[in-house]
Short mmCIF file of C-alpha atoms in Angstrom, two decimals:
data_model
loop_
_atom_site.label_atom_id
_atom_site.label_comp_id
_atom_site.label_asym_id
_atom_site.label_seq_id
_atom_site.Cartn_x
_atom_site.Cartn_y
_atom_site.Cartn_z
CA MET X 26 0.00 0.00 0.00
CA LYS X 27 1.40 3.40 -0.98
CA THR X 28 0.92 6.19 1.53
CA ASP X 29 1.05 9.68 0.04
CA ILE X 30 2.17 11.92 2.88
CA TRP X 31 1.79 15.03 0.69
CA VAL X 32 -1.94 14.41 0.31
CA THR X 33 -2.30 13.58 4.01
CA VAL X 34 -0.73 16.88 5.13
CA ASN X 35 -2.74 18.75 2.49
CA LEU X 36 0.22 19.90 0.38
CA PRO X 37 0.96 19.51 -3.33
CA THR X 38 3.47 16.85 -4.35
CA PRO X 39 7.05 18.03 -4.96
CA GLY X 40 7.28 20.42 -7.87
CA THR X 41 6.70 24.05 -8.71
CA GLU X 42 3.45 24.36 -6.78
CA LEU X 43 5.03 22.95 -3.58
CA HIS X 44 8.05 25.22 -4.04
CA ASP X 45 5.68 28.18 -4.15
CA VAL X 46 3.87 27.00 -0.99
CA ILE X 47 7.16 26.72 0.90
CA ARG X 48 8.29 30.14 -0.31
CA ARG X 49 4.96 31.59 0.84
CA ARG X 50 5.41 29.72 4.15
CA MET X 51 4.24 26.31 5.30
CA PRO X 52 0.72 26.32 6.76
CA PHE X 53 0.43 25.43 10.44
CA PRO X 54 -2.27 22.75 9.85
CA SER X 55 0.32 20.72 7.89
CA PHE X 56 2.51 20.71 11.01
CA ARG X 57 -0.45 19.53 13.07
CA PHE X 58 -1.06 16.65 10.60
CA LEU X 59 2.62 15.69 10.82
CA ALA X 60 2.52 15.60 14.62
CA GLU X 61 -0.55 13.35 14.49
CA MET X 62 1.03 11.04 11.94
CA LEU X 63 4.21 10.76 13.99
CA CYS X 64 2.22 10.20 17.20
CA ILE X 65 4.12 13.01 18.87
CA ASP X 66 3.03 16.10 20.78
CA GLU X 67 3.23 19.31 18.72
CA ASP X 68 5.53 20.98 21.26
CA LEU X 69 7.90 18.00 21.25
CA LEU X 70 7.89 17.85 17.45
CA GLY X 71 8.72 21.54 17.36
CA LYS X 72 11.57 21.00 19.82
CA ARG X 73 12.92 18.01 17.87
CA MET X 74 12.77 20.05 14.65
CA GLY X 75 14.59 22.98 16.25
CA ILE X 76 11.54 25.22 16.21
CA SER X 77 11.43 27.40 19.31
CA SER X 78 8.28 27.50 21.41
CA GLU X 79 7.94 31.20 20.51
CA LEU X 80 8.02 30.46 16.77
CA LEU X 81 5.62 27.57 17.24
CA SER X 82 3.25 29.80 19.19
CA ASN X 83 3.52 32.49 16.53
CA ALA X 84 2.83 29.96 13.75
CA THR X 85 -0.24 28.79 15.68
CA THR X 86 -1.49 32.38 15.78
CA VAL X 87 -0.67 33.52 12.23
CA GLY X 88 -1.24 30.13 10.64
CA PHE X 89 2.14 29.85 8.89
CA PHE X 90 5.79 29.11 9.59
CA PRO X 91 8.68 31.35 8.50
CA LEU X 92 10.68 30.23 5.44
CA TRP X 93 13.50 28.51 7.34
CA GLU X 94 11.12 26.40 9.45
CA SER X 95 9.04 25.69 6.34
CA ARG X 96 12.16 24.22 4.74
CA ARG X 97 12.79 22.05 7.82
CA LEU X 98 9.22 20.78 7.69
CA TYR X 99 9.65 20.04 3.99
CA GLY X 100 12.65 17.87 4.93
CA LEU X 101 10.53 16.08 7.51
CA ILE X 102 7.81 15.35 4.97
CA VAL X 103 10.35 14.01 2.45
CA ALA X 104 11.87 11.79 5.15
CA LEU X 105 8.45 10.59 6.33
CA GLN X 106 7.40 9.77 2.76
CA ALA X 107 10.65 7.83 2.18
CA SER X 108 10.27 6.08 5.53
CA CYS X 109 6.69 5.10 4.69
CA GLU X 110 7.92 3.59 1.43
CA LEU X 111 10.62 1.70 3.34
CA PHE X 112 7.98 0.29 5.70
CA GLU X 113 5.56 -0.48 2.85
CA GLY X 114 2.98 2.15 3.76
CA ASP X 115 3.02 1.54 7.52
CA VAL X 116 2.90 5.12 8.84
CA GLN X 117 3.23 4.02 12.48
CA ALA X 118 6.39 2.00 11.74
CA ALA X 119 7.77 4.90 9.70
CA GLY X 120 7.08 7.31 12.57
CA ALA X 121 8.66 4.97 15.11
CA PHE X 122 11.76 4.73 12.92
CA LEU X 123 12.06 8.52 12.69
CA ARG X 124 11.61 8.92 16.46
CA SER X 125 14.10 6.19 17.46
CA PRO X 126 17.72 6.96 18.32
CA LEU X 127 20.16 5.28 15.93
CA ARG X 128 23.79 4.38 16.46
CA CYS X 129 24.73 5.68 12.99
CA PHE X 130 23.55 9.14 14.11
CA ASN X 131 25.42 9.05 17.46
CA SER X 132 22.24 7.97 19.27
CA LYS X 133 20.17 10.80 17.77
CA ALA X 134 16.82 10.06 16.20
CA PRO X 135 16.50 10.71 12.46
CA LEU X 136 13.87 13.31 13.41
CA GLU X 137 16.55 15.30 15.22
CA MET X 138 18.86 15.12 12.20
CA LEU X 139 16.28 16.89 10.04
CA ILE X 140 17.15 20.26 11.60
CA THR X 141 19.80 20.84 8.93
CA GLU X 142 19.77 20.14 5.20
CA GLU X 143 22.89 18.00 5.67
CA GLY X 144 21.15 15.96 8.35
CA ALA X 145 18.06 15.56 6.19
CA SER X 146 20.28 14.34 3.37
CA ALA X 147 21.91 11.82 5.72
CA VAL X 148 18.48 10.50 6.80
CA ILE X 149 17.32 10.12 3.19
CA ASP X 150 20.59 8.38 2.31
CA LEU X 151 20.18 5.99 5.25
CA ILE X 152 16.62 5.14 4.20
CA GLY X 153 17.84 4.51 0.65
CA ARG X 154 20.59 2.19 1.90
CA LEU X 155 18.14 0.29 4.10
CA GLU X 156 15.69 0.01 1.21
CA HIS X 157 18.39 -1.54 -0.97
CA GLY X 158 19.82 -3.78 1.76
CA ILE X 159 23.13 -1.92 1.99
CA PRO X 160 24.71 -2.24 5.45
CA THR X 161 24.95 1.02 7.39
#
């Protein structure tokens, strides 16, 4: 079963339209959907993603995240989509994987690695290696 995270969080699939959404700023409801899918409290998800409580509170009020946080959330969605594909559509298993500390990330969870573009790249690379049976 294929799970389309983009549809679930009410965003267009990657392409020009999504690029425009991120440039305009990621809508707060998409963050809320992500927290639900990951079975994690919104405040904890914000903390894990490096989003301060002040920025999270502001996004709740205005309905959008600033550009930098929007880019972090984009990385999270890409990682969650890839993780769902790795776990054959099992969103709960994908979420558990992203929340679990891993030795290859010095006991950090993949979710915590998504704070930077380099970390997000490392998470996507790891998922790709696991998907193809390449030892990590």
